[in-house]
């Protein structure tokens, strides 16, 4: 258990709902859920969730901290916004799922082999490096995210796809050497650093 | 001729040269030339983090990314609405703008972060998708008036997808059965399939990369429904929808024993062809699955 996770668990002992309200993106809206289940029925990944959003909201109220934060459920969100569009109480469900996922990640509670958690981090690292996504490098890092041997297999299986993208100029080999970038990289990085610091400081303050 | 309409343009990562929807930008450029729309690119724009950036970046870093683009747009094109062609770019930017307007904490945080980059924002801009410009500022009649080569006899399934449609959508349209994409098809002389059941279904988005098998289960019915209706092609306003429904068809065929081979184009592809532009200007060479019926018209 990370120190921050332990500190927060102790601080909010017995009140996971309060912890979510204080620390998770749009977490205060969890209180609005009336358990109708429209979100669960509307989710395209419905069959794959261990706990649907409806269930997660009730589990938060029922203080099931570990079960929620260690679950891979939130990582099933495709960001299709069906749940938001249909929720009769207008809960920003997509945002809360993203918020729970990133909070679980901050506390080191994400299941080890969760592929979307891995890919999402690769995507963030890729885009923040130069301010713009390098699709070639992102694709390669995705293929190899489960190790070298697995990567070669995945790359071979996707050879035709890659050739198609190259042929139509929708992928470029020269992205490997440099690639697209913002000009003001130092300003861009300083901005992100500040934003990350402010966010971490707020959560750390809540753990004390 | 009427005055050119000008917008502050946020093109987004996938539109760049050698990126997965560079063909979208090519056809949008041709389409806008014909419709007297001037797109002024936001100089030094950055990625919006799309819908999958949430895990690595928390809320504040993510919102700051869009705030930087909005601040740059305010500086460079103060009187112009921001327009994005990518669904995720549009959604992330508009969401960030709303979040900043609604939360003092986020507003203060992004203000401090922007200051590090020597920027500030007023947050008084409208953030719009290109299809809003076409529907609200140009109008279907003006589009029809520009048609030189109507797309007669081509049956087209309008796949609106998710993020151009939810949670914001296009004013006056429903979430469950929006009509504007079908109206665009009709405006350029094509035959829209108005009862296409999968027009707002999810293609899996970024999970097509991380969880391909789960996503292929979602993409298959989108293609199947278009085929059942006798569609010659699918049209979409979203780069991820386009990519997911086009480039994985042979993998889906291998998985399910199907024989899909249906072209998926952008609305801007259709318009460029109908407006009489060349195959190159319409980026028909960017199709992994060739749109033969459009190739014939564009020559």
XYZ file of N, CA and C in Angstrom, chain B residues 192-295:
312
model
N -29.475 9.050 -48.501
C -29.198 8.695 -47.098
C -30.039 7.510 -46.635
N -29.452 6.706 -45.754
C -30.218 5.603 -45.155
C -30.684 6.093 -43.789
N -31.859 6.671 -43.760
C -32.298 7.376 -42.549
C -32.623 6.438 -41.394
N -32.954 5.187 -41.717
C -33.262 4.267 -40.610
C -32.087 3.326 -40.293
N -30.888 3.828 -40.473
C -29.666 3.082 -40.129
C -29.587 2.960 -38.603
N -29.767 1.738 -38.116
C -29.943 1.543 -36.662
C -28.702 1.878 -35.840
N -27.523 1.754 -36.450
C -26.311 1.877 -35.646
C -25.673 3.257 -35.752
N -26.439 4.250 -36.177
C -25.833 5.557 -36.457
C -25.189 6.229 -35.240
N -25.663 5.913 -34.031
C -25.039 6.534 -32.854
C -24.415 5.500 -31.902
N -24.127 4.315 -32.421
C -23.494 3.283 -31.583
C -22.003 3.551 -31.439
N -21.434 2.982 -30.386
C -20.017 3.216 -30.095
C -19.133 2.198 -30.833
N -18.018 2.693 -31.395
C -17.076 1.823 -32.109
C -15.974 1.303 -31.189
N -16.028 1.707 -29.923
C -14.985 1.285 -28.989
C -13.964 2.383 -28.726
N -13.948 3.380 -29.574
C -13.018 4.504 -29.382
C -11.593 4.034 -29.233
N -10.903 4.577 -28.250
C -9.494 4.242 -28.040
C -9.311 2.803 -27.569
N -10.397 2.174 -27.092
C -10.265 0.788 -26.645
C -10.042 -0.180 -27.816
N -10.226 0.328 -29.049
C -9.877 -0.506 -30.209
C -8.381 -0.817 -30.202
N -7.579 0.046 -29.573
C -6.143 -0.205 -29.459
C -5.835 -1.126 -28.285
N -6.434 -0.829 -27.131
C -6.062 -1.565 -25.927
C -6.873 -2.847 -25.735
N -8.095 -2.869 -26.217
C -8.967 -4.047 -26.053
C -9.605 -4.367 -27.413
N -8.781 -4.728 -28.414
C -9.324 -4.886 -29.775
C -10.482 -5.879 -29.877
N -10.412 -6.985 -29.163
C -11.490 -7.970 -29.320
C -12.832 -7.437 -28.852
N -12.812 -6.724 -27.728
C -14.071 -6.156 -27.221
C -14.589 -5.106 -28.206
N -13.663 -4.340 -28.793
C -14.081 -3.287 -29.721
C -14.596 -3.864 -31.035
N -13.969 -4.943 -31.500
C -14.436 -5.542 -32.757
C -15.887 -6.016 -32.637
N -16.260 -6.455 -31.423
C -17.658 -6.838 -31.196
C -18.599 -5.658 -31.389
N -18.086 -4.452 -31.165
C -18.916 -3.247 -31.332
C -18.909 -2.772 -32.781
N -17.758 -2.921 -33.458
C -17.635 -2.415 -34.835
C -18.443 -3.276 -35.810
N -18.430 -4.582 -35.580
C -19.109 -5.509 -36.505
C -20.568 -5.115 -36.780
N -21.390 -4.917 -35.741
C -22.792 -4.565 -36.044
C -22.959 -3.221 -36.768
N -21.990 -2.307 -36.579
C -22.061 -1.009 -37.269
C -21.924 -1.226 -38.781
N -21.019 -2.130 -39.152
C -20.815 -2.457 -40.563
C -21.981 -3.290 -41.090
N -22.397 -4.249 -40.265
C -23.447 -5.191 -40.657
C -24.760 -4.465 -40.970
N -25.111 -3.522 -40.105
C -26.359 -2.793 -40.299
C -26.309 -1.977 -41.593
N -25.148 -1.371 -41.884
C -25.004 -0.611 -43.134
C -25.173 -1.541 -44.335
N -24.564 -2.724 -44.266
C -24.672 -3.691 -45.355
C -26.123 -4.162 -45.533
N -26.784 -4.441 -44.400
C -28.176 -4.903 -44.462
C -29.078 -3.895 -45.175
N -28.745 -2.629 -45.041
C -29.547 -1.588 -45.695
C -29.103 -1.337 -47.137
N -28.123 -2.104 -47.601
C -27.667 -1.952 -48.981
C -26.776 -0.744 -49.200
N -26.083 -0.301 -48.140
C -25.237 0.885 -48.277
C -24.050 0.621 -49.208
N -23.719 1.612 -50.034
C -22.508 1.549 -50.848
C -21.299 1.991 -50.036
N -21.556 2.851 -49.075
C -20.465 3.337 -48.223
C -21.046 3.904 -46.932
N -20.122 4.143 -45.977
C -20.497 4.750 -44.705
C -19.853 6.127 -44.680
N -20.537 7.121 -44.098
C -19.931 8.447 -43.935
C -19.936 8.796 -42.453
N -18.889 9.476 -41.998
C -18.789 9.819 -40.578
C -18.127 11.183 -40.390
N -18.395 11.855 -39.265
C -17.722 13.114 -38.977
C -16.532 12.961 -38.019
N -16.152 11.748 -37.659
C -15.182 11.571 -36.568
C -13.977 10.737 -37.014
N -12.752 11.212 -36.742
C -11.551 10.471 -37.143
C -11.420 9.083 -36.522
N -11.814 8.943 -35.258
C -11.691 7.625 -34.628
C -12.745 6.662 -35.175
N -13.970 7.171 -35.366
C -15.025 6.346 -35.990
C -14.553 5.880 -37.356
N -13.981 6.803 -38.142
C -13.560 6.479 -39.499
C -12.524 5.374 -39.461
N -11.501 5.583 -38.630
C -10.410 4.622 -38.568
C -10.915 3.259 -38.082
N -11.654 3.260 -36.985
C -12.094 1.979 -36.415
C -12.998 1.198 -37.363
N -13.860 1.894 -38.092
C -14.785 1.154 -38.957
C -14.151 0.793 -40.304
N -13.080 1.497 -40.695
C -12.474 1.180 -41.989
C -11.308 0.192 -41.893
N -10.312 0.533 -41.065
C -9.029 -0.182 -41.205
C -8.995 -1.568 -40.555
N -9.984 -1.882 -39.720
C -9.972 -3.199 -39.077
C -10.895 -4.205 -39.761
N -11.447 -3.833 -40.920
C -12.436 -4.735 -41.532
C -11.862 -6.118 -41.833
N -10.595 -6.183 -42.274
C -10.082 -7.537 -42.563
C -9.851 -8.341 -41.279
N -9.524 -7.656 -40.200
C -9.372 -8.368 -38.920
C -10.725 -8.858 -38.418
N -11.735 -8.035 -38.616
C -13.089 -8.423 -38.211
C -13.549 -9.605 -39.073
N -13.246 -9.536 -40.363
C -13.577 -10.655 -41.252
C -12.907 -11.943 -40.783
N -11.636 -11.833 -40.389
C -10.909 -13.018 -39.931
C -11.523 -13.561 -38.652
N -11.966 -12.658 -37.781
C -12.506 -13.089 -36.499
C -13.901 -13.703 -36.629
N -14.734 -13.080 -37.458
C -16.141 -13.505 -37.503
C -16.506 -14.295 -38.760
N -15.564 -14.460 -39.695
C -15.891 -15.146 -40.946
C -16.792 -14.316 -41.854
N -16.747 -13.000 -41.690
C -17.565 -12.107 -42.530
C -16.752 -11.687 -43.753
N -17.381 -10.941 -44.667
C -16.662 -10.469 -45.849
C -16.884 -8.978 -46.071
N -16.703 -8.208 -45.008
C -16.895 -6.755 -45.117
C -15.807 -6.156 -45.995
N -16.207 -5.240 -46.854
C -15.249 -4.468 -47.640
C -15.953 -3.186 -48.066
N -16.391 -2.431 -47.060
C -17.223 -1.259 -47.342
C -16.427 0.022 -47.040
N -16.361 0.948 -48.001
C -15.603 2.179 -47.760
C -16.246 3.043 -46.671
N -15.395 3.739 -45.917
C -15.877 4.672 -44.894
C -15.224 6.028 -45.155
N -16.027 7.019 -45.465
C -15.490 8.330 -45.845
C -15.953 9.407 -44.862
N -15.396 10.593 -44.988
C -15.852 11.742 -44.205
C -16.895 12.530 -44.997
N -17.720 13.303 -44.296
C -18.691 14.185 -44.975
C -17.954 15.139 -45.921
N -16.727 15.505 -45.521
C -15.952 16.442 -46.346
C -15.462 15.770 -47.636
N -15.289 14.440 -47.600
C -14.943 13.692 -48.814
C -16.106 13.795 -49.800
N -17.313 13.514 -49.283
C -18.506 13.562 -50.141
C -18.655 14.943 -50.766
N -18.501 15.976 -49.920
C -18.720 17.340 -50.426
C -17.668 17.724 -51.453
N -16.401 17.388 -51.168
C -15.344 17.740 -52.110
C -15.622 17.128 -53.480
N -16.036 15.858 -53.488
C -16.338 15.191 -54.759
C -17.543 15.862 -55.424
N -18.603 16.074 -54.658
C -19.820 16.660 -55.232
C -19.590 18.096 -55.719
N -18.669 18.801 -55.064
C -18.368 20.179 -55.478
C -17.462 20.215 -56.712
N -17.110 19.021 -57.215
C -16.355 18.963 -58.463
C -14.847 18.929 -58.295
N -14.379 18.736 -57.058
C -12.935 18.707 -56.846
C -12.342 17.363 -57.288
N -11.039 17.343 -57.459
C -10.367 16.135 -57.938
C -10.324 15.062 -56.847
N -10.000 13.837 -57.272
C -9.868 12.729 -56.318
C -8.811 13.054 -55.272
N -7.741 13.723 -55.717
C -6.663 14.076 -54.799
C -7.139 15.118 -53.764
N -7.851 16.134 -54.250
C -8.373 17.163 -53.334
C -9.387 16.586 -52.345
N -10.093 15.549 -52.774
C -11.069 14.912 -51.889
C -10.402 13.859 -51.009
N -9.083 13.671 -51.195
C -8.285 12.681 -50.453
C -8.807 11.259 -50.629
N -9.307 10.961 -51.819
C -9.771 9.585 -52.062
C -8.604 8.605 -52.038
N -7.388 9.132 -52.239
C -6.203 8.266 -52.141
C -5.882 7.904 -50.688
N -6.595 8.503 -49.753
C -6.399 8.172 -48.338
C -7.291 7.044 -47.853
N -8.090 6.493 -48.773
C -8.981 5.391 -48.380
C -8.214 4.068 -48.378
N -8.225 3.380 -47.243
C -7.659 2.025 -47.215
C -8.569 1.110 -48.036
N -9.886 1.308 -47.883
C -10.847 0.619 -48.755
C -11.356 1.662 -49.747
N -10.994 1.506 -50.982
C -11.302 2.515 -51.995
C -12.811 2.728 -52.162
N -13.193 4.000 -52.259
C -14.596 4.343 -52.504
C -14.790 4.443 -54.019
N -14.965 3.286 -54.664
C -14.971 3.244 -56.135
C -16.029 4.156 -56.747
N -17.187 4.197 -56.132
C -18.259 5.014 -56.717
C -17.905 6.511 -56.700
N -17.132 6.917 -55.707
C -16.686 8.320 -55.675
C -15.521 8.516 -56.632
N -14.637 7.510 -56.710
C -13.511 7.583 -57.656
C -14.020 7.831 -59.067
